Structures are given as C-alpha cells and as structure tokens.
Coordinates of C-alpha atoms in Angstrom, one line a residue:
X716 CA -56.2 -27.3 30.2
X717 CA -58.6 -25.7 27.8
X718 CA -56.9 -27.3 24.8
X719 CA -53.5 -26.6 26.1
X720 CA -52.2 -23.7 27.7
X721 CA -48.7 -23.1 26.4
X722 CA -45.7 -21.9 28.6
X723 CA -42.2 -21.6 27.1
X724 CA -39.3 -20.3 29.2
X725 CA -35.7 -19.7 28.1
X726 CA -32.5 -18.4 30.2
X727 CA -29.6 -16.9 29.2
X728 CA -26.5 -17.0 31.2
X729 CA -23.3 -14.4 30.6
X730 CA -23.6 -14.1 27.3
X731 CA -20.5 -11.6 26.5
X732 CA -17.4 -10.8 23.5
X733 CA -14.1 -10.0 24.5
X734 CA -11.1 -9.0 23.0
X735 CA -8.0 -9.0 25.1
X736 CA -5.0 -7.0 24.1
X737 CA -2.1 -8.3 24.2
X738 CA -3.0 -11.8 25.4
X739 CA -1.4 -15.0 25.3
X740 CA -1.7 -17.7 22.8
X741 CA -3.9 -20.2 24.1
X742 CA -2.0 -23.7 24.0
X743 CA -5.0 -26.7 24.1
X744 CA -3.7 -29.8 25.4
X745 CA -4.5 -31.5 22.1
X746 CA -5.2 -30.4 18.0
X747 CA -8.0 -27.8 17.7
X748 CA -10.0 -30.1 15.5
X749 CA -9.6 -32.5 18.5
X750 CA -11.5 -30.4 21.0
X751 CA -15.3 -31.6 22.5
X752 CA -17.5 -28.5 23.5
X753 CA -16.6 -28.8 26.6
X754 CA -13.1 -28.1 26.3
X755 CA -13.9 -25.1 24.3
X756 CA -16.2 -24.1 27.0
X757 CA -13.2 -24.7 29.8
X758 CA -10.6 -22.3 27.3
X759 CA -13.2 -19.4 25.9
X760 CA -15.4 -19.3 29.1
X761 CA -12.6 -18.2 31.6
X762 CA -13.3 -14.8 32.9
X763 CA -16.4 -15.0 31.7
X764 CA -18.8 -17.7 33.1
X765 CA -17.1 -17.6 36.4
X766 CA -13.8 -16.4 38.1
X767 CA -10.5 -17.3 37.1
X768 CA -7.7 -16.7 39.2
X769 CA -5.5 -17.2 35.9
X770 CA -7.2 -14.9 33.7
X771 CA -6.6 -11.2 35.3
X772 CA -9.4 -9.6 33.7
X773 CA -11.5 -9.9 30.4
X774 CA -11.5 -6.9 28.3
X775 CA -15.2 -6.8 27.2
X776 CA -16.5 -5.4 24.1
X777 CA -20.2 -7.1 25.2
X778 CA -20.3 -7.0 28.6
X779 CA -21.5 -10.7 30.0
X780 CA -25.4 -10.2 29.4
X781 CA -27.7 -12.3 31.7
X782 CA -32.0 -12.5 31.2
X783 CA -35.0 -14.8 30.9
X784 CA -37.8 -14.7 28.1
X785 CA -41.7 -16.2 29.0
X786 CA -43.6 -17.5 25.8
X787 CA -47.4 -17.8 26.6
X788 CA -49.4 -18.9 24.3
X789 CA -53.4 -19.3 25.3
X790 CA -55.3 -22.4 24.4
X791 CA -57.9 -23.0 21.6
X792 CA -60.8 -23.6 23.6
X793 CA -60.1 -20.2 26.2
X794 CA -62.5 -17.4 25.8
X795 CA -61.4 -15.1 23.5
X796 CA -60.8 -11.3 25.5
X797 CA -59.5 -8.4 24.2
X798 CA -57.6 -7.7 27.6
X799 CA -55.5 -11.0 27.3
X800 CA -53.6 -11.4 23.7
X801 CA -53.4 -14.9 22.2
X802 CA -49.6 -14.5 22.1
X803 CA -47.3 -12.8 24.9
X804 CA -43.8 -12.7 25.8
X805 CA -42.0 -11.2 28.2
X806 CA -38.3 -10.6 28.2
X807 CA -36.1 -9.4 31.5
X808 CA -32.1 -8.4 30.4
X809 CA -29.6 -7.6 33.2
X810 CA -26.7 -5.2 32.9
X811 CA -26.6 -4.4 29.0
X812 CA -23.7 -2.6 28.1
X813 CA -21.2 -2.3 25.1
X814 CA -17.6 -0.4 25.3
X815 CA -14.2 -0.4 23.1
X816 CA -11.2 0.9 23.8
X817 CA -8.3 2.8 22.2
X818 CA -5.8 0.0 22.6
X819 CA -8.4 -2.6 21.0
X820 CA -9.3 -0.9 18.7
X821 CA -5.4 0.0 17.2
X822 CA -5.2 -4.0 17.8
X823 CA -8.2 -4.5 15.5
X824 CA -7.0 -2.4 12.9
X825 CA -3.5 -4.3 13.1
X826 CA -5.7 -7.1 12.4
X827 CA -7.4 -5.9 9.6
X828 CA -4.1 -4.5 8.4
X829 CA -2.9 -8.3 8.6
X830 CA -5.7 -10.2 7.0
X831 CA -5.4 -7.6 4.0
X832 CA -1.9 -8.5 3.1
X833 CA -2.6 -12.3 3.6
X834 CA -5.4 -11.6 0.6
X835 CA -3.5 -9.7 -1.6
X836 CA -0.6 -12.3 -1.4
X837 CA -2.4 -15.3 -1.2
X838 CA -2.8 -15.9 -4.6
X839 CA 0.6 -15.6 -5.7
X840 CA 2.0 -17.3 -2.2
X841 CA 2.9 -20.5 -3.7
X842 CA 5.8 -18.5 -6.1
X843 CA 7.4 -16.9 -3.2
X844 CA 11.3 -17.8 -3.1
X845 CA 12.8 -19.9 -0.4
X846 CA 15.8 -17.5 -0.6
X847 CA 15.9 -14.7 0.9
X848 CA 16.4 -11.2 -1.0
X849 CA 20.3 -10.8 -0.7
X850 CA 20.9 -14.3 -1.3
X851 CA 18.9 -15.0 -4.9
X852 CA 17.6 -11.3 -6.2
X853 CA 17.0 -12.4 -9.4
X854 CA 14.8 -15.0 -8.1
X855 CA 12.8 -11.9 -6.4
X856 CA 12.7 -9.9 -9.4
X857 CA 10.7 -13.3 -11.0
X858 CA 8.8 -13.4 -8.4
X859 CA 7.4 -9.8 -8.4
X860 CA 6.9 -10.3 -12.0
X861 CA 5.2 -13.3 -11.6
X862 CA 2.9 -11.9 -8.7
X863 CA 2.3 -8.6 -10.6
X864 CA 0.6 -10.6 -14.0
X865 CA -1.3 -12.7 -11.4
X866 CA -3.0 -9.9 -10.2
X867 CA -3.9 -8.3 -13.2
X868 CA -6.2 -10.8 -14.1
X869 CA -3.4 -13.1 -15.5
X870 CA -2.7 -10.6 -18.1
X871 CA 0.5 -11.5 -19.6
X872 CA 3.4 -8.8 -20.3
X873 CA 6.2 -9.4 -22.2
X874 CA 9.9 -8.2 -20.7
X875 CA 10.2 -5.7 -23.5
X876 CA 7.0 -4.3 -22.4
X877 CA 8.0 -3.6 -19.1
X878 CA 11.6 -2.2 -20.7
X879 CA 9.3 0.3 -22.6
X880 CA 7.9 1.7 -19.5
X881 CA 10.6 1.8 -17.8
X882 CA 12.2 3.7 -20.5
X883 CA 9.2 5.9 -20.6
X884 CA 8.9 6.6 -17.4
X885 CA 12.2 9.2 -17.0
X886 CA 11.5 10.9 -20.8
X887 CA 8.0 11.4 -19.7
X888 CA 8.6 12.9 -16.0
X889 CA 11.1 15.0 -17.9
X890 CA 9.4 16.7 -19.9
X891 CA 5.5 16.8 -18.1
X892 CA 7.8 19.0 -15.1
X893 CA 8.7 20.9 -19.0
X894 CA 5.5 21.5 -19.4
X895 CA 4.3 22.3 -15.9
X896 CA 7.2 25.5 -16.0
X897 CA 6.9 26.6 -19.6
X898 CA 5.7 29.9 -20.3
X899 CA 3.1 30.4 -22.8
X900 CA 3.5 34.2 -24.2
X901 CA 5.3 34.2 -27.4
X902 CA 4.1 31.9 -30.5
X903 CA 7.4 30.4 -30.3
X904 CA 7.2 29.4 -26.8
X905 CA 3.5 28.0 -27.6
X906 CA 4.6 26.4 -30.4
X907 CA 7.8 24.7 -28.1
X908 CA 5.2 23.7 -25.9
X909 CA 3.0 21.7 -28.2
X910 CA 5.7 20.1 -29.6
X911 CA 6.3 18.6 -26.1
X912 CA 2.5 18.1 -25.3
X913 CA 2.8 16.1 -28.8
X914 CA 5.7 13.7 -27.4
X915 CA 3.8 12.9 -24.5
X916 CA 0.7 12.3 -26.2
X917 CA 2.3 10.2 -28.0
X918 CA 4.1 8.3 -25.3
X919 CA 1.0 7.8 -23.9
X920 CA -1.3 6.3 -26.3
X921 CA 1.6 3.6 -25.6
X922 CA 0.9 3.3 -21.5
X923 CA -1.8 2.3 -19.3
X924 CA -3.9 5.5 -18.2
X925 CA -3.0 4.4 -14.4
X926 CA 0.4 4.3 -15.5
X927 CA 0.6 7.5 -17.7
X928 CA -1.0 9.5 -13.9
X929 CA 1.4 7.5 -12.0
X930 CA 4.4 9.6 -13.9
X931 CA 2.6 13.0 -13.7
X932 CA 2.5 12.3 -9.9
X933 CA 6.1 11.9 -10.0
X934 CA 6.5 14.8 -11.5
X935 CA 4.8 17.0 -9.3
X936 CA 6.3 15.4 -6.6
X937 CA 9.9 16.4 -8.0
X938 CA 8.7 19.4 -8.8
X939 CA 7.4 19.9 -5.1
X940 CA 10.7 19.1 -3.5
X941 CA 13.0 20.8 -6.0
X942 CA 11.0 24.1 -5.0
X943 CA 11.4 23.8 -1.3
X944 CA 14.8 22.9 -1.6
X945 CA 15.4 25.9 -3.6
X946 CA 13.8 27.7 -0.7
X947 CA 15.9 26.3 1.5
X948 CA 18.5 27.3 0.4
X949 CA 17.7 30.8 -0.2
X950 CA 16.8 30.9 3.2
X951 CA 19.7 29.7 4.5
X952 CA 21.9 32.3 2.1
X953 CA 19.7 35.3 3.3
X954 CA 20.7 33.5 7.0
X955 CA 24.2 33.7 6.5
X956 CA 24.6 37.0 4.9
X957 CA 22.6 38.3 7.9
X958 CA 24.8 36.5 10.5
X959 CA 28.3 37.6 8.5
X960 CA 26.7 41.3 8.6
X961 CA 27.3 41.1 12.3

C-alpha cells in the first residue's frame, strides 16, 4: 500500500571453504565439462550441506556460515519521519568463524611451490625430450639451452659465447679469491694487486653484471669453506697431539 511498501528477504545456507589435506581424488562418474550443477553440488557439498557418512570430516578454512538479510524499502506516498529511514536492512549471521592449520598450510605452500614451476616451465615445455637424462644427454644439454634463451626474452647466444663464460668463470674465481687475500702494504704488492683488479675488469666488461656477481659469490663461497676446512684440521692436529700426550 501507500505506493508500494517494499520487502526483500534473502537466506543463506552453509556457506563454507575447505581444504582437506591429504584427500582423495574425486573420480565423477563422467568428464568434468560433462557435469550439471547438481552433480557438482552432490561432489563439493559433502560434509558441508549435510552429513556424509563417507566424508570423515571437512577441514574448514570458513567454517559453514548460515544468516538472513531484510531489505525494506518504504513507499513514495508514506509520511516522511525522521524515526523510520527510507531504506533499512537488517542482517542476522550464525557461527562466523575462520581457522588454518599447520598441515594446510605446508600443503598450500606445496601448492604454490607447484604452480611456480609449472610457470617457469611452461613456456619452454613443448622442447622437453622424450628421453630421459641417461638415455640422450645431449639432447638435455639442447634442451637447457633452448629453455635458457627462451627465458631471456628470446635473446639468442651463440655456443662460443657460452664457451667464453665458461672459460671465464674459473680465471675469474681464481683470481677475485687473489684479490680477497692480497695484502696491500708494499708498492709492489699494490701494484700486483692492480694488475689483477685490471684482468678482471677486463673480463668483466665481457659478462653480464648478474653473471660477473654470480663468480664473486663463488668465490667467497670457496673461500668460506677452504677456511673452515683449514680449521678443521688444525683442530683435529691440536686433538691428536693432545690425545698422544697422554
């Protein structure tokens, strides 16, 4: 009455997101693409809309939410009042609650984990040998060639480009760890060491900056492990002596 009184209601039932652990591949009766939305009600809703004797428990990152919402809307011809808006709505929610767990999330980072290496190898995916590794190398060795120029934005390197870095790599991690334990006191010994710094300056105006840190990384890391084997082995000297003093 009164040019139309509006009343809008709207229900929602068990709305919820799970993610079970360690569950088992559902198996539809027929193709996915096949499915009516009934059938993907009957495989997703178990557990959830009602009780399943086959389905244990879900493990609920939303638990299943139930409420209502009232629209009210007064009519054009009602007295205005200030007490009663033109607009109202009124919205009841049941049971609201949100929880993970450690085991889902390690499984979602697994998944994340998964879909990143399907990315990075989806554009080269097609050149992947048949073969496997021990029965066609050289065919790997292609591919990773391949796969690596792809990526670069289809930047293409010769062989004898990748033979120069290759051959760069173990003159310059030779002498950067030269550098890294040269002493620096005498004008000869400063002089030796720009003759070095020289070599791999030059060297380098030859390699990619993320290849020329990539050495220097190597180089500390050698540098790294010679030390503590060196200590190690002192240790284990000092050890002996100690245990033949007895």
């Amino acid at each position: 009455g009164l040019a139309t009184h509006l009343y809008k209601s709207v229900e929602l039932q068990r709305l919820a997101f799970y993610f079970d652990p360690e569950a088992t591949r559902l198996k539809p009766s027929k193709d996915w693409a096949q499915l009516d939305p009934s059938e993907w009600s009957y495989l997703f809703m178990a557990g959830v809309g009602i009780a399943d004797p086959q389905v244990p428990g879900r493990q609920f990152l939303f638990s299943p939410l139930s409420g209502s919402l009232l629209y009210e809307q007064r009519g054009s011809k009602e007295p205005a009042s200030l007490k009663d808006p033109n607009h109202q709505m009124t919205m009841k929610l049941h049971h609201l609650a949100l929880q993970v767990t450690d085991r889902q999330l390690h499984d979602a980072q697994m998944l994340a984990e998964a879909l990143s290496r399907l990315s990075a190898r989806s554009g080269h995916e097609h050149l992947r040998p048949r073969l496997g590794v021990k029965v066609s190398p050289g065919a790997w060795w292609e591919y990773a060639y391949k796969a690596t120029t792809l990526r670069h934005h289809k930047v293409q390197y010769s062989w004898d480009q990748i033979a120069t870095v290759c051959r760069y790599r173990r003159r310059y991690i030779q002498l950067y760890r030269e550098v890294l334990d040269m002493p620096t006191k005498s004008n000869r010994e400063k002089a030796a060491k720009s003759a070095v710094n020289a070599e791999l300056a030059g060297m380098e105006a030859e390699l990619e900056m993320e290849v020329a840190l990539l050495f220097r990384c190597f180089a500390h890391t050698q540098r790294d492990s010679d030390v503590k084997r060196k200590e190690q082995i002192k240790a284990e000297a000092q050890q002996k002596k100690m245990d033949n003093s007895w």
